[in-house]
């Protein structure tokens, strides 16, 4: 059983940056493909970024490509999402997720474990 705890959310002005972290415990972190998802009020949860067990093969949703960077440090059991050039449309609760497969995935339903989420609010 893997536990995931996100941190690093907050309020930022448009054009600013935030770095989200996801601390994992209760399993072997390098066994899992990892992903970031987000959910805005009144909308479905959507894919943001994913990464494979060894930090390769990153995948990004089109609207964040070139602005967000996903990374991981297996020795520290931590997943990151560096978010730059933030826009009001990025406002959402951000969730990290783990799947019992080596590659990350864009599919929400393919993930086995979820964190509780961290709020990101971007003001215009």
Short mmCIF file of C-alpha atoms in Angstrom, two decimals:
data_model
loop_
_atom_site.label_atom_id
_atom_site.label_comp_id
_atom_site.label_asym_id
_atom_site.label_seq_id
_atom_site.Cartn_x
_atom_site.Cartn_y
_atom_site.Cartn_z
CA UNK A 1 0.00 0.00 0.00
CA UNK A 2 1.45 3.33 -1.09
CA UNK A 3 0.65 6.61 0.62
CA UNK A 4 1.08 9.84 -1.32
CA UNK A 5 1.17 13.35 0.17
CA UNK A 6 1.26 16.43 -2.04
CA UNK A 7 2.60 19.82 -0.99
CA UNK A 8 3.70 23.11 -2.52
CA UNK A 9 0.39 24.50 -3.70
CA UNK A 10 -0.69 28.07 -3.06
CA UNK A 11 -1.77 31.38 -4.54
CA UNK A 12 0.37 32.88 -7.30
CA UNK A 13 -0.04 35.63 -9.86
CA UNK A 14 -0.27 34.85 -13.56
CA UNK A 15 3.20 34.37 -14.99
CA UNK A 16 4.57 33.06 -11.72
CA UNK A 17 5.91 29.66 -10.76
CA UNK A 18 5.23 26.94 -8.23
CA UNK A 19 6.89 23.61 -7.50
CA UNK A 20 4.68 20.80 -6.30
CA UNK A 21 6.08 17.84 -4.41
CA UNK A 22 4.60 14.41 -3.77
CA UNK A 23 6.14 12.34 -0.97
CA UNK A 24 5.59 8.60 -1.24
CA UNK A 25 5.76 6.01 1.52
CA UNK A 26 4.75 2.41 2.15
CA UNK A 27 6.18 0.91 -1.01
CA UNK A 28 9.19 0.77 -3.30
CA UNK A 29 8.89 4.08 -5.11
CA UNK A 30 10.93 3.01 -8.11
CA UNK A 31 8.41 0.24 -8.82
CA UNK A 32 5.78 2.77 -9.85
CA UNK A 33 5.00 4.89 -12.84
CA UNK A 34 3.81 8.26 -11.58
CA UNK A 35 1.48 11.00 -12.73
CA UNK A 36 0.05 14.39 -11.93
CA UNK A 37 -3.62 15.18 -12.49
CA UNK A 38 -5.76 18.21 -11.71
CA UNK A 39 -9.38 19.00 -11.10
CA UNK A 40 -10.93 22.43 -11.43
CA UNK A 41 -14.30 23.29 -9.83
CA UNK A 42 -17.16 21.78 -11.79
CA UNK A 43 -14.84 19.86 -14.10
CA UNK A 44 -13.60 16.30 -14.34
CA UNK A 45 -10.15 15.33 -13.16
CA UNK A 46 -7.70 15.56 -16.05
CA UNK A 47 -4.21 14.41 -16.92
CA UNK A 48 -1.33 16.87 -16.53
CA UNK A 49 1.94 14.93 -16.70
CA UNK A 50 3.39 11.45 -16.21
CA UNK A 51 6.82 9.86 -15.85
CA UNK A 52 8.26 6.37 -15.89
CA UNK A 53 9.88 4.59 -12.95
CA UNK A 54 13.38 5.75 -13.89
CA UNK A 55 12.54 9.34 -14.69
CA UNK A 56 12.43 8.90 -18.44
CA UNK A 57 9.60 9.09 -20.98
CA UNK A 58 7.81 12.16 -19.66
CA UNK A 59 4.35 12.85 -21.03
CA UNK A 60 2.46 16.16 -20.89
CA UNK A 61 -1.00 17.43 -21.58
CA UNK A 62 -0.83 19.81 -24.54
CA UNK A 63 -1.72 22.97 -22.61
CA UNK A 64 1.17 22.55 -20.14
CA UNK A 65 3.82 21.39 -22.60
CA UNK A 66 6.78 23.76 -22.43
CA UNK A 67 5.61 25.27 -19.14
CA UNK A 68 5.54 22.33 -16.70
CA UNK A 69 8.28 19.81 -15.95
CA UNK A 70 7.73 16.50 -14.20
CA UNK A 71 10.63 14.83 -12.40
CA UNK A 72 11.34 12.36 -9.63
CA UNK A 73 14.09 11.48 -7.18
CA UNK A 74 13.76 7.81 -6.33
CA UNK A 75 16.34 7.97 -3.55
CA UNK A 76 14.06 10.48 -1.79
CA UNK A 77 10.76 8.81 -2.74
CA UNK A 78 9.58 12.12 -4.18
CA UNK A 79 7.81 13.26 -7.33
CA UNK A 80 7.90 16.88 -8.48
CA UNK A 81 5.99 19.15 -10.82
CA UNK A 82 7.71 22.43 -11.69
CA UNK A 83 5.06 24.80 -12.99
CA UNK A 84 6.20 27.94 -14.83
CA UNK A 85 4.34 30.71 -16.66
CA UNK A 86 1.21 29.88 -14.74
CA UNK A 87 -2.13 30.96 -16.13
CA UNK A 88 -5.54 31.41 -14.46
CA UNK A 89 -6.67 28.31 -16.37
CA UNK A 90 -4.18 26.26 -14.33
CA UNK A 91 -6.22 26.87 -11.17
CA UNK A 92 -7.21 23.48 -9.76
CA UNK A 93 -6.56 20.91 -7.09
CA UNK A 94 -3.47 18.98 -8.17
CA UNK A 95 -3.15 15.26 -7.37
CA UNK A 96 -0.25 12.89 -7.68
CA UNK A 97 -0.90 9.25 -8.49
CA UNK A 98 1.03 5.97 -8.64
CA UNK A 99 0.45 2.93 -10.82
CA UNK A 100 1.87 -0.57 -10.39
CA UNK A 101 3.51 -0.46 -13.80
CA UNK A 102 6.93 0.93 -14.78
CA UNK A 103 5.66 3.53 -17.24
CA UNK A 104 3.56 6.57 -16.53
CA UNK A 105 0.20 6.86 -18.23
CA UNK A 106 -2.22 9.55 -19.36
CA UNK A 107 -5.16 7.40 -18.24
CA UNK A 108 -6.68 8.35 -14.90
CA UNK A 109 -8.19 4.90 -14.41
CA UNK A 110 -4.85 3.14 -14.76
CA UNK A 111 -3.54 4.53 -11.46
CA UNK A 112 -3.80 2.57 -8.24
CA UNK A 113 -2.98 5.12 -5.54
CA UNK A 114 -3.83 8.79 -5.12
CA UNK A 115 -2.84 11.62 -2.83
CA UNK A 116 -5.29 14.00 -1.19
CA UNK A 117 -4.44 16.91 -3.47
CA UNK A 118 -3.00 20.40 -3.11
CA UNK A 119 -4.74 23.60 -4.21
CA UNK A 120 -3.15 25.82 -6.84
CA UNK A 121 -4.77 29.19 -7.47
CA UNK A 122 -3.50 31.52 -10.20
CA UNK A 123 -4.78 35.09 -10.10
CA UNK A 124 -4.97 37.31 -13.18
#
